PDB file of C-alpha atoms in Angstrom:
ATOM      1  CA  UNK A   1      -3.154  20.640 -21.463  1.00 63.00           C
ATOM      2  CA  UNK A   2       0.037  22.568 -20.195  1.00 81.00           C
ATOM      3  CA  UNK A   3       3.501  22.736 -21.400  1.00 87.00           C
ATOM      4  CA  UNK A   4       5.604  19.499 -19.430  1.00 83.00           C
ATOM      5  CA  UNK A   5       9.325  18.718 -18.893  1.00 83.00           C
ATOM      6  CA  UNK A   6       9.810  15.149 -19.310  1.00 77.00           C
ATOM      7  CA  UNK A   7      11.214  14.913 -16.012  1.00 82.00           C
ATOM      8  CA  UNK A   8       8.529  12.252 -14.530  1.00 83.00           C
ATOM      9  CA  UNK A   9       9.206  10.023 -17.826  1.00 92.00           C
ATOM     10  CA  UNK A  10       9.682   5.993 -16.851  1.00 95.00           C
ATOM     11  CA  UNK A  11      10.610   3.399 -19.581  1.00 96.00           C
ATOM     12  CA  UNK A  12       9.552  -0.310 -19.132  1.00 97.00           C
ATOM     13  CA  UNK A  13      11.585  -2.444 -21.565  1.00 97.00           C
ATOM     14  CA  UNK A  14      11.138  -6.781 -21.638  1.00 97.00           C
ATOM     15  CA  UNK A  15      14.373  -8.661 -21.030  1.00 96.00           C
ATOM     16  CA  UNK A  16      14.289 -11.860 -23.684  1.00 95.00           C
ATOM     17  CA  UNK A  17      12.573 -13.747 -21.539  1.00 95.00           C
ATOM     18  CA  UNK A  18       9.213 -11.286 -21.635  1.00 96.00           C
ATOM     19  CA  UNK A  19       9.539 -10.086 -18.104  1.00 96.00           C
ATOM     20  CA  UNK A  20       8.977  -6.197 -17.785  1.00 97.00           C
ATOM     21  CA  UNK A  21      11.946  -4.148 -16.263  1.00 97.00           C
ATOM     22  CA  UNK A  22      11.182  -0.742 -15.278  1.00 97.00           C
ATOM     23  CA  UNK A  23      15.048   0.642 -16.192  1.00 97.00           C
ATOM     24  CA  UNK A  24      13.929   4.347 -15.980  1.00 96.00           C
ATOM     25  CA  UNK A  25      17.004   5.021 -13.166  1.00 96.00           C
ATOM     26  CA  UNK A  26      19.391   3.203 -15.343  1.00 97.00           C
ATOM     27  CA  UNK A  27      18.298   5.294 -18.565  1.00 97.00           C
ATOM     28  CA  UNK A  28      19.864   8.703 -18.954  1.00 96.00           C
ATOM     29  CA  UNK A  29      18.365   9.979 -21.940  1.00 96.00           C
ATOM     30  CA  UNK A  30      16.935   8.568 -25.164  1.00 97.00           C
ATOM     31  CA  UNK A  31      15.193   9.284 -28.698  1.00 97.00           C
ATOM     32  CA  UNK A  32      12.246   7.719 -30.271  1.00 96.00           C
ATOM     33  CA  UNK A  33      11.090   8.509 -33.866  1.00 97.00           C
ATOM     34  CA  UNK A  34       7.615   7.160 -35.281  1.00 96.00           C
ATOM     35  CA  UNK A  35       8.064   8.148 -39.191  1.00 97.00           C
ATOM     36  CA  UNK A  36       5.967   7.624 -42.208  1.00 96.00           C
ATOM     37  CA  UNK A  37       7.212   6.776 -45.521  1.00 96.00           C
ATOM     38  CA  UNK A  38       6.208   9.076 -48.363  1.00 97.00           C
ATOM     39  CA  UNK A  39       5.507   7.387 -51.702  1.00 97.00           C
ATOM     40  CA  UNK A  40       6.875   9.822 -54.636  1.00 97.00           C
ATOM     41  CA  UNK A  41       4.104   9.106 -57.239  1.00 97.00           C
ATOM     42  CA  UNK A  42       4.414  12.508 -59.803  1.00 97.00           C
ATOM     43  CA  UNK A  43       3.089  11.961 -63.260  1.00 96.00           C
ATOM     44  CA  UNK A  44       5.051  13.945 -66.206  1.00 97.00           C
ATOM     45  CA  UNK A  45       2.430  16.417 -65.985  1.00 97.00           C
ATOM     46  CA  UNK A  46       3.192  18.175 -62.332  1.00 96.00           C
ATOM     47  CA  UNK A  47       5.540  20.741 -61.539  1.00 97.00           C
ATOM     48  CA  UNK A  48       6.239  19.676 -58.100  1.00 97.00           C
ATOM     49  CA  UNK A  49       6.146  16.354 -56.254  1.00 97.00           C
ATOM     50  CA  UNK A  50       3.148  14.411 -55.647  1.00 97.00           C
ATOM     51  CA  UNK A  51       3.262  11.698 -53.006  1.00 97.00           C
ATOM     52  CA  UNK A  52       1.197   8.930 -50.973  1.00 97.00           C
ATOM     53  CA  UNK A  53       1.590   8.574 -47.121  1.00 96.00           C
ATOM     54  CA  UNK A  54       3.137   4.986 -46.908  1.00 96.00           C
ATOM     55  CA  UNK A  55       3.906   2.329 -43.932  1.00 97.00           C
ATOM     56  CA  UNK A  56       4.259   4.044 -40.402  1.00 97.00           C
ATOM     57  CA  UNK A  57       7.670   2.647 -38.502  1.00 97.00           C
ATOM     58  CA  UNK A  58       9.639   3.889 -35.047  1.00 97.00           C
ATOM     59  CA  UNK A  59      12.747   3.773 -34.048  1.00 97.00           C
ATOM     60  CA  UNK A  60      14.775   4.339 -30.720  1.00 98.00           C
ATOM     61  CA  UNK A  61      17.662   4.451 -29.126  1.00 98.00           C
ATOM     62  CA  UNK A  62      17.884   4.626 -25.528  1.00 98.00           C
ATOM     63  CA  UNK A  63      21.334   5.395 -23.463  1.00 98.00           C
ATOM     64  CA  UNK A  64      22.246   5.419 -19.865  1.00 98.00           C
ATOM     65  CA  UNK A  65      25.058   4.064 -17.146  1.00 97.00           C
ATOM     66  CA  UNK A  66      26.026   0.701 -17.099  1.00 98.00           C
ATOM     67  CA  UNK A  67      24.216  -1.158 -13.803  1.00 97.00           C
ATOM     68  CA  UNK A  68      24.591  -4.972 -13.773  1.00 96.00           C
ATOM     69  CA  UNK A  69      22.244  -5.418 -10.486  1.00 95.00           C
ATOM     70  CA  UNK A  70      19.335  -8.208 -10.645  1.00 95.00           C
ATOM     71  CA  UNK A  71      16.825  -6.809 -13.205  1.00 95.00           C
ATOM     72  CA  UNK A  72      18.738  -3.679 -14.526  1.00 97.00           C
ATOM     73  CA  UNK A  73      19.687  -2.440 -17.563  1.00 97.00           C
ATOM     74  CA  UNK A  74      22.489  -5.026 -18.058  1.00 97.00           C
ATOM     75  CA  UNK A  75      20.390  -7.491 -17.106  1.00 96.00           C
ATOM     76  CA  UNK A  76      17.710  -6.351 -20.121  1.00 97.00           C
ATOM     77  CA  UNK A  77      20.097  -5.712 -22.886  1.00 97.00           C
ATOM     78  CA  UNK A  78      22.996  -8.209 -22.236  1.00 97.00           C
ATOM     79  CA  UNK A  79      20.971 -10.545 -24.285  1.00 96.00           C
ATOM     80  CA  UNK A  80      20.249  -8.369 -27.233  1.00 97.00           C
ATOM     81  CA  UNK A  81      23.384 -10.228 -29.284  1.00 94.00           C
ATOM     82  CA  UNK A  82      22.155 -13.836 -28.500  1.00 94.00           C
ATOM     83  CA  UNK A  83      18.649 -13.356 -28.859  1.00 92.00           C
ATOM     84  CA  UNK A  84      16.246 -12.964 -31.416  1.00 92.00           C
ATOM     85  CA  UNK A  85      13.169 -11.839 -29.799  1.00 95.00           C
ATOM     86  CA  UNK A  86      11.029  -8.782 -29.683  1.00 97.00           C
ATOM     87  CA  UNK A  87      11.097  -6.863 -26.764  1.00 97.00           C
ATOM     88  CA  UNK A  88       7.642  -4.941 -25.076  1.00 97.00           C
ATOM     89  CA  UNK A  89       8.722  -1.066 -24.449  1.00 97.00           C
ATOM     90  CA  UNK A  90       6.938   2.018 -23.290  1.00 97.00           C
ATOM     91  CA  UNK A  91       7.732   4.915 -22.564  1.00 96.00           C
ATOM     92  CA  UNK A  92       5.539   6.688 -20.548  1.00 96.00           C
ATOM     93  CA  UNK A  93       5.277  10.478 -20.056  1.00 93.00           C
ATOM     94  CA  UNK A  94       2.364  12.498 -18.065  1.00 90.00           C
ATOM     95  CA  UNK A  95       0.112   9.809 -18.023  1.00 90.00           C
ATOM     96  CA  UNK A  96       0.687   9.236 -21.705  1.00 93.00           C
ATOM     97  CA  UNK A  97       1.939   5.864 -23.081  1.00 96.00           C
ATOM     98  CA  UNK A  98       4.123   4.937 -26.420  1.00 97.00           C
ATOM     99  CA  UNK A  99       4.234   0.807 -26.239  1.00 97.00           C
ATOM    100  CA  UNK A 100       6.025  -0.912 -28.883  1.00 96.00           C
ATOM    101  CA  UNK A 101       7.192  -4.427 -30.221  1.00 97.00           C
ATOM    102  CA  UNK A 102      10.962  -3.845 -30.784  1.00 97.00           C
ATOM    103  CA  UNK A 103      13.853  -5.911 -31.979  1.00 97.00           C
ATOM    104  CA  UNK A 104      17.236  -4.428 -30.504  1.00 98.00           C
ATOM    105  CA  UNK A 105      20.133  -3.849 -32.951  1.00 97.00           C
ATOM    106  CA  UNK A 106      22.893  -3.817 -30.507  1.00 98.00           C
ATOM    107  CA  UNK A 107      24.036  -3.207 -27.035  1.00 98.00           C
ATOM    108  CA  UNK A 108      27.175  -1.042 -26.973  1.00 98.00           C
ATOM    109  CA  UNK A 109      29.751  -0.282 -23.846  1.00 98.00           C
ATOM    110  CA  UNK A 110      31.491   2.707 -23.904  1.00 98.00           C
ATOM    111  CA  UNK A 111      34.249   3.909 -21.091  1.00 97.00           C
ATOM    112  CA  UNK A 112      35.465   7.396 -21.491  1.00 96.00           C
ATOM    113  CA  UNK A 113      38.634   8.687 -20.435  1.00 97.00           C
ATOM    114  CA  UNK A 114      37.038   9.800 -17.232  1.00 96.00           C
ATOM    115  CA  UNK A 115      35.914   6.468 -16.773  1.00 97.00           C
ATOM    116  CA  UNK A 116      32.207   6.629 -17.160  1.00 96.00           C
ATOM    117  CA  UNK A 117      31.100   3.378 -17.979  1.00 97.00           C
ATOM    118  CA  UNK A 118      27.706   4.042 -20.081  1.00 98.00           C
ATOM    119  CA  UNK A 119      25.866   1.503 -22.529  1.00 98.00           C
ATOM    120  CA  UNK A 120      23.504   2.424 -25.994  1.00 98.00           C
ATOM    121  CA  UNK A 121      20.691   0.427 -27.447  1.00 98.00           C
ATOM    122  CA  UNK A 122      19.363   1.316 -30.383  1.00 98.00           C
ATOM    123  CA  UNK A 123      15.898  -0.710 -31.897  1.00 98.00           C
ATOM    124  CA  UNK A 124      13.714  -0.787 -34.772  1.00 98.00           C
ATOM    125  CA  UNK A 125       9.721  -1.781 -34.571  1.00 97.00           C
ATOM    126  CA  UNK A 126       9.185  -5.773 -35.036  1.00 96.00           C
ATOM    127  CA  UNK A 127       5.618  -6.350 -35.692  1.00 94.00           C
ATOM    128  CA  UNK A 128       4.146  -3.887 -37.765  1.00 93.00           C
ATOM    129  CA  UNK A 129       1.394  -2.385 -35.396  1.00 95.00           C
ATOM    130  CA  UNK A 130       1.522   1.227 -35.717  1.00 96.00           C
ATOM    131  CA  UNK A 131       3.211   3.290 -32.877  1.00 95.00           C
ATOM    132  CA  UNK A 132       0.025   4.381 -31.246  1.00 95.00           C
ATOM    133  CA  UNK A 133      -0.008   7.032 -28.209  1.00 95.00           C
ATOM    134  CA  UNK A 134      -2.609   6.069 -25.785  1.00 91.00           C
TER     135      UNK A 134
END
């Protein structure tokens, strides 16, 4: 294996009606974290902390221009506030593939004084399968 940019990334997300939209030119950069919880479990009798590896979890947040075309970002996310459903999404990078079951928090607009019109959507994992490269 060899050092990569993440140039040649694409990012599939569902809209709420479980179709997959390839938004990749609508995205402009994002963040995904796949944590573990740590269990503190140190008897009286240590001098430092003992702990358990606990329940694995992701987040992400993904962030990119506004586009309100037929099966673009808008399209995807405009539903996040009147929906309650978990969304497919994977991120894939170099042949390697992140898919996740993810609720989205919110869908925020944001117009600077410039006037770029850009959008954020943060999510959580929904169905408790651990985040899993493949």
């Amino acid at each position: 294996m060899a050092k990569e940019s993440g140039i040649a990334a694409t990012m599939a997300v569902d809209d709420s009606g479980g179709s997959v939209r390839t938004i990749s030119n609508d995205i402009t950069d994002f963040s995904i974290s796949t944590p573990r919880a740590m269990i503190t479990v140190t008897g009286l009798d240590k001098l430092a902390e003992e702990r358990l590896q606990g329940l694995a979890d992701m987040s992400i947040t993904l962030n990119g221009v506004f586009n309100d075309g037929s099966n673009a970002a808008h399209d995807v996310f405009s539903t996040v506030s009147s929906s309650s459903v978990v969304r497919t999404v994977t991120l894939t990078i170099s042949g390697q593939a992140l898919p996740n079951e993810v609720f989205f928090t919110d869908y925020s607009l944001s117009r600077s004084a410039s006037a770029e019109l850009t959008w954020s959507a943060p999510g959580v994992l929904g169905t408790g399968v651990v985040p899993t490269w493949a």
